[in-house]
XYZ file of C-alpha atoms in Angstrom:
685
model
C 0.173 0.070 0.168
C 2.807 2.385 1.298
C 4.865 1.441 -2.232
C 1.169 2.183 -4.243
C 1.276 6.141 -2.239
C 4.862 6.911 -3.106
C 4.492 5.544 -6.561
C 2.638 9.150 -6.845
C 6.239 10.681 -6.200
C 7.906 8.967 -9.342
C 9.025 11.256 -12.357
C 8.356 10.038 -16.043
C 11.586 8.157 -17.638
C 11.376 10.335 -20.508
C 11.690 14.139 -20.895
C 8.338 14.205 -23.152
C 6.466 11.813 -21.369
C 7.168 14.092 -18.503
C 5.972 17.277 -20.421
C 2.738 15.589 -21.877
C 1.776 14.204 -18.545
C 2.091 17.925 -17.215
C 0.074 19.608 -19.416
C -2.958 16.554 -18.849
C -2.678 17.484 -15.746
C -2.952 20.411 -16.249
C -5.523 20.585 -18.550
C -7.344 17.975 -16.415
C -7.090 20.451 -12.912
C -8.494 23.416 -15.219
C -12.113 21.776 -14.492
C -11.181 20.472 -11.528
C -9.606 23.350 -8.973
C -12.056 26.026 -9.085
C -14.671 23.098 -7.935
C -12.149 22.258 -4.796
C -12.209 25.772 -3.951
C -16.201 26.391 -4.199
C -15.729 23.306 -1.706
C -13.881 24.895 0.703
C -15.576 28.302 0.313
C -19.705 26.818 1.229
C -17.842 24.004 4.090
C -15.629 27.468 5.529
C -18.989 30.192 5.196
C -21.668 27.015 7.144
C -18.786 26.350 9.753
C -18.483 29.988 10.240
C -22.236 30.899 10.214
C -22.585 28.335 12.932
C -20.208 30.312 14.849
C -21.396 33.399 14.335
C -22.137 35.713 17.748
C -20.149 32.403 19.599
C -16.740 32.510 18.377
C -14.287 35.948 18.055
C -15.490 37.900 15.030
C -11.688 37.316 13.746
C -12.765 33.466 12.978
C -15.890 34.146 12.319
C -15.953 37.023 9.678
C -12.592 38.519 8.969
C -10.527 34.757 8.606
C -13.382 33.070 6.506
C -13.419 36.770 4.184
C -9.794 36.315 3.762
C -10.690 33.114 2.137
C -12.957 34.002 0.490
C -10.797 36.658 -1.276
C -8.291 34.136 -1.559
C -10.244 31.326 -2.971
C -12.081 34.169 -5.266
C -8.325 35.124 -7.005
C -7.095 31.236 -7.416
C -11.244 30.502 -9.172
C -11.012 33.926 -11.623
C -7.664 33.086 -12.867
C -8.088 28.647 -12.830
C -11.460 29.499 -15.225
C -9.499 32.333 -17.515
C -7.083 29.258 -18.404
C -10.539 27.090 -19.863
C -9.628 27.762 -23.333
C -5.746 27.713 -23.063
C -2.725 25.211 -24.079
C 0.124 25.599 -21.989
C 3.562 25.008 -22.471
C 5.061 22.573 -20.672
C 6.753 26.237 -18.704
C 3.713 27.455 -17.849
C 1.980 23.874 -17.027
C 4.777 22.756 -14.605
C 4.784 26.218 -12.790
C 0.611 26.191 -12.364
C 1.034 22.486 -10.815
C 3.927 23.716 -8.127
C 2.136 27.012 -6.874
C -1.334 25.077 -6.542
C 0.445 22.287 -4.510
C 2.223 24.590 -2.325
C -1.004 26.466 -2.125
C -3.002 23.197 -1.364
C -0.866 22.786 1.731
C -0.434 26.330 2.545
C -4.289 26.553 2.775
C -5.465 23.144 4.129
C -3.011 24.234 6.829
C -4.444 27.219 7.470
C -7.964 24.880 7.142
C -7.617 23.241 9.777
C -5.888 24.891 12.417
C -8.504 27.101 11.426
C -11.794 24.779 12.085
C -8.962 23.433 15.732
C -9.565 27.498 16.599
C -13.064 27.391 16.667
C -13.251 23.888 18.583
C -13.602 25.538 22.043
C -16.323 27.666 21.273
C -18.688 25.423 20.228
C -21.220 23.065 21.749
C -20.629 19.213 21.380
C -22.902 20.014 18.559
C -20.759 21.783 16.634
C -17.625 20.405 18.199
C -18.933 17.438 15.995
C -19.233 20.158 12.651
C -16.119 20.843 13.324
C -14.872 17.707 12.761
C -17.114 16.987 9.972
C -16.172 20.172 8.235
C -12.343 18.773 8.614
C -13.287 15.452 7.491
C -15.210 16.493 4.248
C -13.168 19.262 3.236
C -9.769 16.917 3.163
C -12.080 13.901 1.039
C -12.989 16.831 -0.876
C -9.547 18.177 -1.444
C -8.449 14.451 -2.260
C -10.664 13.821 -4.914
C -10.363 17.464 -6.469
C -6.833 17.189 -6.662
C -6.791 12.875 -7.927
C -4.868 14.194 -11.026
C -2.190 16.190 -9.357
C -1.488 13.838 -6.469
C 1.721 15.340 -4.777
C -1.068 17.716 -3.430
C -3.582 15.443 -2.348
C -1.130 13.621 -0.644
C 0.267 16.881 1.096
C -2.967 17.794 1.775
C -4.011 14.591 3.222
C -0.651 14.928 4.956
C -1.029 18.780 6.591
C -4.530 17.958 7.862
C -5.135 14.892 9.154
C -1.416 14.429 11.481
C -2.582 17.600 13.647
C -6.469 16.470 13.105
C -5.980 13.254 14.432
C -3.236 14.759 17.146
C -5.586 16.928 18.037
C -8.624 14.667 18.946
C -6.824 11.776 20.051
C -5.942 14.089 23.187
C -9.390 15.538 23.228
C -10.965 13.390 25.947
C -13.639 12.162 23.812
C -13.223 8.562 22.396
C -15.853 9.324 20.092
C -13.593 12.527 18.246
C -10.638 10.567 18.887
C -12.382 7.773 16.259
C -13.764 10.238 13.980
C -10.657 11.419 13.339
C -8.765 8.078 12.990
C -11.570 7.111 10.627
C -11.201 9.892 8.824
C -6.786 9.140 8.915
C -7.903 5.595 7.412
C -10.080 6.413 4.803
C -7.895 9.247 3.926
C -5.173 6.604 3.187
C -7.570 4.191 1.310
C -8.378 7.192 -0.817
C -4.486 8.016 -1.517
C -4.190 3.943 -2.592
C -7.077 3.909 -4.828
C -6.115 7.630 -5.854
C -2.670 6.425 -6.931
C -4.379 3.799 -9.056
C -6.736 6.110 -10.623
C -3.151 8.059 -11.609
C -1.221 4.953 -12.754
C -4.285 4.134 -15.009
C -4.430 8.270 -15.834
C -0.758 8.211 -16.536
C -0.909 4.883 -18.570
C -4.043 6.544 -20.673
C -1.390 10.003 -21.674
C 1.407 7.722 -22.220
C -0.404 5.407 -24.962
C -1.897 8.480 -26.540
C 1.209 10.234 -26.977
C 2.379 6.389 -28.332
C -0.260 6.849 -30.332
C 0.116 10.030 -31.282
C 4.361 9.105 -32.020
C 3.131 6.504 -34.153
C 0.579 7.600 -35.840
C 3.136 11.141 -36.762
C 5.809 8.259 -37.743
C 3.008 6.587 -40.271
C 2.374 10.510 -41.354
C 6.593 11.380 -42.221
C 6.462 7.927 -43.408
C 3.564 8.233 -45.837
C 5.229 11.989 -46.969
C 8.443 10.463 -47.743
C 6.977 7.613 -49.780
C 4.743 10.134 -51.339
C 7.896 12.347 -51.774
C 9.314 9.453 -53.467
C 6.551 8.869 -55.781
C 7.118 11.600 -57.136
C 11.032 12.371 -56.996
C 13.443 11.014 -57.812
C 15.746 9.806 -55.491
C 19.843 11.123 -57.734
C 18.569 13.954 -58.514
C 16.123 14.889 -56.201
C 13.921 16.295 -59.061
C 9.781 15.454 -59.387
C 9.835 11.751 -61.690
C 8.009 11.507 -65.349
C 4.898 10.543 -62.667
C 4.696 14.612 -61.480
C 6.370 15.278 -65.482
C 3.181 14.134 -66.388
C 0.417 15.409 -63.594
C 1.465 18.470 -64.188
C 1.839 18.765 -68.032
C -2.200 18.097 -67.531
C -2.192 19.874 -64.678
C -0.926 23.082 -66.475
C -2.939 22.323 -69.949
C -6.034 22.340 -67.678
C -5.177 25.588 -66.058
C -4.358 27.036 -69.192
C -7.322 26.028 -71.292
C -9.531 29.933 -70.841
C -6.255 32.010 -70.731
C -4.235 33.460 -73.110
C -0.684 31.769 -72.316
C 1.078 28.936 -74.095
C 1.810 25.680 -72.504
C 5.577 24.882 -73.967
C 6.864 20.851 -73.172
C 10.527 19.927 -73.488
C 12.593 16.521 -73.158
C 16.354 16.610 -73.092
C 18.530 14.145 -73.708
C 22.185 14.295 -72.741
C 24.492 13.549 -75.918
C 27.084 11.471 -75.033
C 26.598 10.358 -71.337
C 26.756 6.824 -71.688
C 30.580 7.155 -72.912
C 30.485 9.262 -69.493
C 28.954 6.279 -67.898
C 30.927 3.809 -69.980
C 34.824 5.484 -68.510
C 33.582 6.370 -65.062
C 31.217 4.172 -64.171
C 27.278 4.612 -62.142
C 28.862 6.381 -59.366
C 30.393 9.043 -62.096
C 27.393 8.786 -64.339
C 25.327 9.344 -61.019
C 27.714 12.197 -60.368
C 27.464 13.870 -63.662
C 23.645 13.390 -63.263
C 23.165 15.298 -60.231
C 25.534 18.372 -61.926
C 23.206 18.300 -64.897
C 20.067 18.684 -62.978
C 21.875 21.602 -60.838
C 22.439 23.362 -64.235
C 18.608 22.891 -65.090
C 17.572 23.987 -62.173
C 19.805 27.655 -62.262
C 19.222 27.745 -65.700
C 16.068 27.452 -65.706
C 14.632 29.211 -63.616
C 11.452 31.229 -64.319
C 11.529 29.326 -67.952
C 11.077 25.983 -66.852
C 9.801 23.147 -64.476
C 12.636 20.492 -64.481
C 11.775 17.292 -64.284
C 13.954 13.750 -64.785
C 12.032 11.298 -66.574
C 14.454 8.531 -67.213
C 18.378 7.671 -67.211
C 19.773 10.415 -68.546
C 16.708 12.198 -69.732
C 14.023 15.215 -68.056
C 11.730 16.996 -68.698
C 10.583 20.894 -68.603
C 7.619 22.486 -68.584
C 7.092 26.469 -69.101
C 3.964 28.816 -69.953
C 4.319 32.090 -71.433
C 2.181 34.911 -73.447
C 1.289 34.778 -76.835
C 3.810 35.218 -79.269
C 6.639 34.544 -77.244
C 7.993 31.268 -78.931
C 11.546 32.971 -79.644
C 12.016 33.668 -75.558
C 11.305 29.960 -74.428
C 13.523 29.358 -77.548
C 16.205 31.437 -76.450
C 15.726 30.388 -72.841
C 16.071 26.592 -73.840
C 19.360 27.608 -75.977
C 20.937 29.087 -73.133
C 20.019 25.268 -70.969
C 21.952 23.956 -73.426
C 24.633 25.760 -73.236
C 24.812 25.353 -69.759
C 24.811 21.467 -69.815
C 27.700 21.849 -72.403
C 29.974 23.495 -69.894
C 32.870 20.633 -68.636
C 32.184 18.530 -65.977
C 34.893 17.551 -63.250
C 34.711 13.798 -62.811
C 37.346 12.364 -60.634
C 39.951 15.143 -61.405
C 39.472 14.225 -64.907
C 37.449 16.515 -67.098
C 34.213 15.956 -69.416
C 31.691 16.657 -71.466
C 28.235 16.336 -73.059
C 25.364 18.277 -74.970
C 22.136 18.773 -74.622
C 19.288 18.162 -76.952
C 15.682 19.417 -76.277
C 12.640 18.377 -78.209
C 10.574 21.845 -77.444
C 6.847 21.621 -78.650
C 4.273 24.626 -77.412
C 0.074 24.599 -77.761
C 0.481 26.953 -80.027
C 1.728 24.571 -82.687
C 0.306 21.429 -81.097
C -3.199 20.879 -81.631
C -4.658 18.614 -78.834
C -4.335 17.802 -75.682
C -1.103 17.762 -72.855
C -0.510 14.290 -74.231
C 0.052 15.742 -78.069
C 1.999 18.170 -77.040
C 4.299 15.918 -74.696
C 4.643 14.293 -78.051
C 5.809 16.335 -80.341
C 8.269 17.533 -78.322
C 9.353 14.027 -78.373
C 9.319 13.789 -82.453
C 11.041 16.968 -82.363
C 14.178 15.666 -79.605
C 14.162 12.152 -82.291
C 14.389 14.373 -85.393
C 17.059 16.485 -84.040
C 18.728 13.312 -82.975
C 18.640 12.304 -86.379
C 19.330 15.503 -88.127
C 22.054 16.520 -86.736
C 21.032 19.059 -84.378
C 22.448 17.583 -81.184
C 23.543 19.804 -78.784
C 20.155 22.400 -79.417
C 17.080 23.158 -79.403
C 14.444 21.877 -81.892
C 11.407 23.249 -82.214
C 8.249 21.380 -82.867
C 6.627 23.400 -85.878
C 4.135 23.240 -89.210
C 6.322 21.577 -91.272
C 7.109 18.521 -88.157
C 3.433 18.368 -88.441
C 3.243 18.308 -92.184
C 5.901 15.156 -91.623
C 3.940 13.456 -88.942
C 1.038 13.295 -90.960
C 3.342 11.812 -93.817
C 4.321 8.867 -91.975
C 0.993 8.569 -90.427
C -0.291 7.627 -94.307
C 2.873 5.779 -95.419
C 2.339 3.291 -92.455
C -1.123 3.185 -93.260
C -0.374 2.023 -96.620
C 2.326 -0.230 -95.252
C -0.152 -1.932 -93.123
C -2.839 -2.182 -96.099
C -0.486 -1.755 -99.314
C -0.227 -5.578 -101.971
C 4.114 -6.141 -100.894
C 4.623 -8.779 -102.773
C 3.708 -6.599 -106.275
C 4.371 -3.000 -104.898
C 8.194 -3.506 -103.157
C 10.881 -4.144 -105.775
C 14.873 -4.767 -105.508
C 17.607 -2.792 -107.305
C 21.443 -4.395 -106.789
C 24.318 -2.005 -105.835
C 28.303 -3.996 -107.198
C 30.808 -4.507 -104.506
C 34.165 -3.882 -106.642
C 37.455 -6.195 -106.070
C 39.943 -3.001 -105.960
C 42.142 -4.871 -107.638
C 40.451 -5.956 -110.426
C 37.346 -3.418 -110.904
C 34.812 -7.071 -111.078
C 32.083 -7.251 -108.872
C 32.391 -9.932 -105.874
C 28.655 -9.468 -105.002
C 25.787 -7.538 -105.133
C 23.879 -6.484 -102.141
C 20.263 -5.531 -102.572
C 18.129 -2.610 -101.648
C 14.705 -2.025 -101.297
C 12.438 0.525 -103.557
C 8.811 0.956 -102.959
C 6.177 2.329 -105.575
C 2.631 2.660 -103.581
C -0.259 3.027 -105.830
C -1.213 6.277 -103.582
C 1.897 7.410 -102.396
C 3.872 6.792 -105.379
C 7.525 6.505 -105.248
C 8.616 6.348 -101.635
C 12.040 6.904 -100.123
C 13.586 3.561 -98.458
C 15.286 6.296 -96.061
C 11.440 6.818 -95.198
C 9.160 3.330 -95.687
C 12.269 1.366 -94.313
C 12.457 3.281 -90.758
C 8.501 3.933 -90.550
C 8.304 0.234 -91.086
C 10.431 -0.222 -88.341
C 8.766 1.950 -86.054
C 5.481 0.627 -86.638
C 6.897 -3.194 -86.156
C 6.457 -4.298 -90.094
C 9.753 -4.320 -90.657
C 10.169 -8.550 -90.844
C 6.884 -8.245 -93.209
C 9.200 -6.283 -95.672
C 11.666 -8.055 -95.020
C 10.630 -11.886 -95.459
C 8.789 -10.459 -99.527
C 12.257 -8.610 -99.661
C 14.421 -11.511 -98.931
C 12.548 -14.254 -101.562
C 12.914 -11.885 -104.213
C 16.334 -10.798 -103.997
C 16.826 -15.121 -103.525
C 15.273 -15.286 -106.573
C 16.612 -12.759 -108.339
C 20.725 -14.270 -107.682
C 20.236 -17.338 -108.379
C 20.589 -16.632 -112.061
C 24.324 -14.718 -111.402
C 27.773 -16.533 -111.775
C 28.262 -19.087 -108.851
C 30.744 -16.813 -108.144
C 28.834 -13.412 -107.077
C 27.395 -13.049 -103.858
C 24.528 -11.561 -102.111
C 24.584 -8.833 -99.645
C 21.413 -8.266 -97.908
C 20.099 -6.477 -95.250
C 18.493 -7.159 -91.331
C 16.466 -5.190 -89.389
C 16.876 -5.141 -85.563
C 12.961 -6.945 -85.618
C 14.020 -9.859 -88.064
C 17.379 -10.843 -85.578
C 16.171 -9.811 -82.049
C 12.716 -12.276 -82.273
C 13.601 -15.937 -82.695
C 10.120 -16.593 -84.429
C 11.382 -13.520 -87.158
C 15.371 -15.747 -87.279
C 12.924 -18.970 -87.827
C 10.986 -17.719 -91.090
C 14.323 -16.213 -92.133
C 15.342 -20.056 -92.090
C 12.180 -21.245 -93.360
C 12.791 -18.888 -96.648
C 16.663 -19.614 -96.844
C 15.512 -23.258 -97.005
C 12.916 -22.942 -99.982
C 15.802 -21.091 -102.014
C 17.204 -22.883 -104.737
C 20.436 -20.620 -103.923
C 22.731 -21.942 -101.838
C 23.150 -20.131 -98.236
C 27.133 -20.014 -98.745
C 26.386 -17.308 -101.757
C 24.746 -15.081 -98.987
C 25.939 -12.290 -96.979
C 23.851 -10.903 -94.079
C 24.015 -7.933 -93.218
C 22.914 -6.416 -89.645
C 23.580 -2.598 -88.447
C 25.588 -1.197 -85.256
C 22.187 -0.400 -84.283
C 20.931 -3.834 -84.095
C 23.712 -4.417 -81.443
C 22.647 -2.002 -78.596
C 19.529 -4.706 -78.616
C 19.405 -7.877 -76.622
C 22.787 -8.749 -77.879
C 22.429 -12.569 -76.181
C 19.769 -12.987 -78.853
C 21.993 -11.103 -81.578
C 24.077 -13.641 -81.284
C 22.003 -16.477 -81.299
C 20.440 -15.413 -84.398
C 24.003 -15.192 -86.249
C 24.845 -18.078 -84.627
C 21.657 -19.801 -86.414
C 22.385 -18.224 -89.799
C 26.856 -18.912 -89.283
C 24.967 -22.639 -89.204
C 23.497 -22.697 -92.362
C 26.416 -21.179 -94.238
C 25.739 -17.615 -94.557
C 27.673 -14.629 -94.015
C 27.128 -11.826 -91.635
C 28.469 -8.418 -91.895
C 28.572 -5.244 -89.972
C 27.313 -2.462 -91.043
C 27.717 1.355 -90.798
C 30.947 0.503 -88.647
C 31.887 3.516 -86.310
C 28.467 5.476 -86.670
C 29.411 5.453 -82.565
C 26.766 2.246 -81.376
C 29.021 -0.716 -80.924
C 31.714 -1.295 -78.727
C 34.679 -3.552 -79.604
C 34.341 -6.226 -77.397
C 30.815 -6.568 -78.656
C 32.061 -6.719 -82.248
C 34.796 -9.582 -80.783
C 31.757 -11.721 -79.395
C 30.345 -11.659 -82.873
C 31.551 -14.199 -85.297
C 31.698 -11.831 -87.953
C 32.934 -12.482 -91.443
C 32.617 -8.356 -92.515
C 32.984 -5.205 -91.236
C 31.584 -2.113 -93.526
C 32.690 0.615 -92.717
C 30.181 3.901 -92.728
C 31.175 6.350 -95.975
C 30.585 9.552 -94.017
C 34.565 8.310 -92.858
C 35.112 8.211 -96.833
C 33.834 11.561 -97.590
C 37.013 13.830 -98.832
C 39.128 11.760 -97.265
C 42.059 12.757 -98.668
C 41.747 15.990 -96.929
C 40.556 15.009 -94.315
C 43.034 13.428 -91.840
C 40.538 12.625 -89.153
C 38.743 9.872 -91.753
C 41.937 8.772 -93.209
C 43.627 7.440 -89.641
C 39.824 5.830 -88.764
C 39.235 4.022 -91.767
C 43.587 2.883 -91.669
C 42.691 1.767 -87.542
C 39.625 -0.460 -88.658
C 41.160 -2.327 -91.878
C 44.267 -2.940 -89.944
C 41.331 -3.944 -87.638
C 39.985 -5.996 -89.747
C 43.133 -7.613 -91.173
C 43.787 -8.584 -87.113
C 41.203 -10.226 -86.748
C 40.832 -12.046 -90.771
C 37.636 -10.444 -91.828
C 36.999 -8.162 -95.129
C 36.472 -5.154 -94.915
C 34.103 -2.935 -97.403
C 34.187 0.390 -97.521
C 31.213 2.260 -98.128
C 30.578 5.196 -100.445
C 32.692 5.685 -103.089
C 32.104 8.081 -105.548
C 35.268 9.889 -106.625
C 38.605 8.823 -108.347
C 40.680 10.899 -105.459
C 38.786 9.019 -102.964
C 39.429 5.119 -104.269
C 43.559 6.188 -104.829
C 43.319 6.775 -101.316
C 41.672 3.617 -100.288
C 44.201 1.680 -102.683
C 47.497 3.611 -100.803
C 45.394 2.109 -97.369
C 45.417 -1.377 -99.306
C 41.764 -1.440 -99.360
C 40.676 -4.763 -101.144
C 36.628 -4.248 -101.248
C 34.731 -1.497 -102.011
C 31.014 -0.205 -102.762
C 29.862 3.093 -104.632
C 28.753 5.824 -107.274
C 32.491 5.650 -108.094
C 31.674 1.767 -110.498
C 27.768 2.007 -110.070
C 24.668 3.356 -109.305
C 21.883 0.682 -108.020
C 20.561 -1.815 -110.733
C 17.828 -2.992 -111.763
C 18.010 -6.733 -111.760
C 18.046 -7.034 -115.669
C 20.532 -5.216 -116.140
C 23.755 -7.066 -113.647
C 24.489 -8.972 -117.051
C 25.418 -6.426 -118.963
C 27.327 -4.155 -116.245
C 29.259 -7.608 -115.539
C 30.170 -7.672 -119.042
C 31.195 -3.594 -119.232
C 33.836 -4.600 -116.196
C 35.555 -7.377 -117.498
C 34.265 -9.722 -116.190
C 31.830 -11.889 -118.283
C 34.157 -14.755 -117.792
C 32.312 -15.165 -114.655
C 29.294 -16.861 -116.487
C 31.413 -19.715 -117.428
C 33.177 -20.259 -114.276
C 32.751 -23.875 -112.461
C 30.077 -23.166 -109.792
C 32.742 -22.833 -106.668
C 32.636 -21.301 -103.604
C 33.303 -17.196 -103.951
C 36.515 -16.460 -103.631
C 36.330 -12.997 -101.609
C 39.774 -11.347 -99.663
C 39.927 -11.968 -96.243
C 41.679 -9.000 -95.248
C 39.924 -6.817 -97.635
C 37.532 -3.793 -97.917
C 34.561 -2.821 -99.644
C 32.178 0.303 -100.531
C 28.548 1.035 -100.664
C 26.373 4.130 -102.251
C 27.095 7.464 -101.732
C 24.275 9.785 -100.145
C 23.377 8.974 -96.300
C 23.836 6.429 -94.573
C 21.491 3.872 -94.700
C 18.723 2.230 -92.496
C 18.730 -1.406 -92.413
C 17.990 -2.181 -96.356
C 18.763 0.965 -97.656
C 21.540 2.328 -99.478
C 21.862 5.787 -101.397
C 20.100 6.425 -104.109
């Protein structure tokens, strides 16, 4: 029992718990202390009224009057705290003051009552005993959430009360005093139990609030993670898509324009390969800081994925040039050098920019237009700058849409045809084979450039349909050639990165009378960056049939030497961009020289594409180039023109030769058509 009573003096373990408990005590006492003063005043004036005219005026009027003033002041002070939530310091100060004042008032009340005792009759003396007993019990109840004060009141009242009546000579009063003391002790035990429950409730509430705060913080963190990129701290793609929709709705009834930009870093994969992911992350973080600094007040910045960022801005009518200038300033900021591991790295940024002024539709259409402008900039060598989506781009998109629709419905067997460009041995000037190049004459669109329809077919997933038709036609044409001549045929990424498509190619080869050993399948460097393992599987399958494998457009920056080394290649074709002006441009000369040496060391053939002039051919001869392809020897030929070309080239004896495996120099370079570098089965027109 003593432990129960003493426990009320123990402090809470944690400072935060003590603070919350003190404030809770204060909040509870705001309702109970005013009642305590009402009890004291009611009991005091009842006793004073009984002793009027019997006891001295000092005890019957002045002392109760002083009690009344003091209690009234405290009553008003506590009632004014009704709507106030105190600080811990305020609550602690009020609780300490209440405890001290409770002890002082208790002492005054008990000694005042005992002072009146001797003036009254037996009944009046009984009223004093009742007054003291009921007052101490009432005080304990009112101070139940301030147990120190309740215990102090009980001790201050009961000790003199019991001692006084024990020595009064009246067994009845002595019994009453002892009874009140015992009841007070039991009440203190009950109070300590209730206070422990009260403190436990406050502790539980605090724990619940702490857990709730932790959950809210966790929810806020998860929400932040769901909408931000952890590396750059920028809003992510999800935020970007939501923001463009919200901005578009806000501007529907406004004269302002919505601008959406898609920024892609040029050359970042080189930095990532050279310095690793840590160095790449360092560069991306620096890019994010530069974007925020340079795009301030112009664009909101987002990280969409990898090295791609998003920009969203609004501007009044007629401010497209201003937004274009601001985005160009962003490109300039990104182009400044970066320090990575004490080494300088350089990258550039290309931005595709579109606005609601030139794009019809909603926010999604503007976003798609910005992505198109970015892709268009990459293809048109506008890297490092901003490409603003224009009405001309819209015309191109509509044109591509028409081409795609016609590809979906056209009779490809009837409309597709082939031309063949010779691959020539430099030493003799005679062809060792021909590359098949696609042509399309559509009934609705007329002649469509292969540079246009092949890219559209690949993007629309129709490339394999074209391949199957064209490969069958090429095989049928090559059957009539002299057996020493080889057929080069281009494959797209879709042809070799799908097992089903590879099986279709195998089926076409098996159904053709042409020996697969006379075929060279050309794959572009872009295929190397796809599913490399599937690429190796496809190439191995074709090699097992006897076909040769050539890597087309080598040097355009997609493949790496480690990947080239893993592929079972027979030839490498050097892109024509390195051949143009090779006699005067030292960089192209050195690259071609290095690749020829590489092919010789790897014991594979090398074909140089795009030879157009005598000077180019002479330079290639000095480099010991063996195989070339280009307009210097011939433009692409129709199937019916091949025989005449062979005769003009002085290779008529090929028609009388005994069929053998074609002799192809293992250390040879060869060349291809002029014009822009071909995509998939495109050659220069």
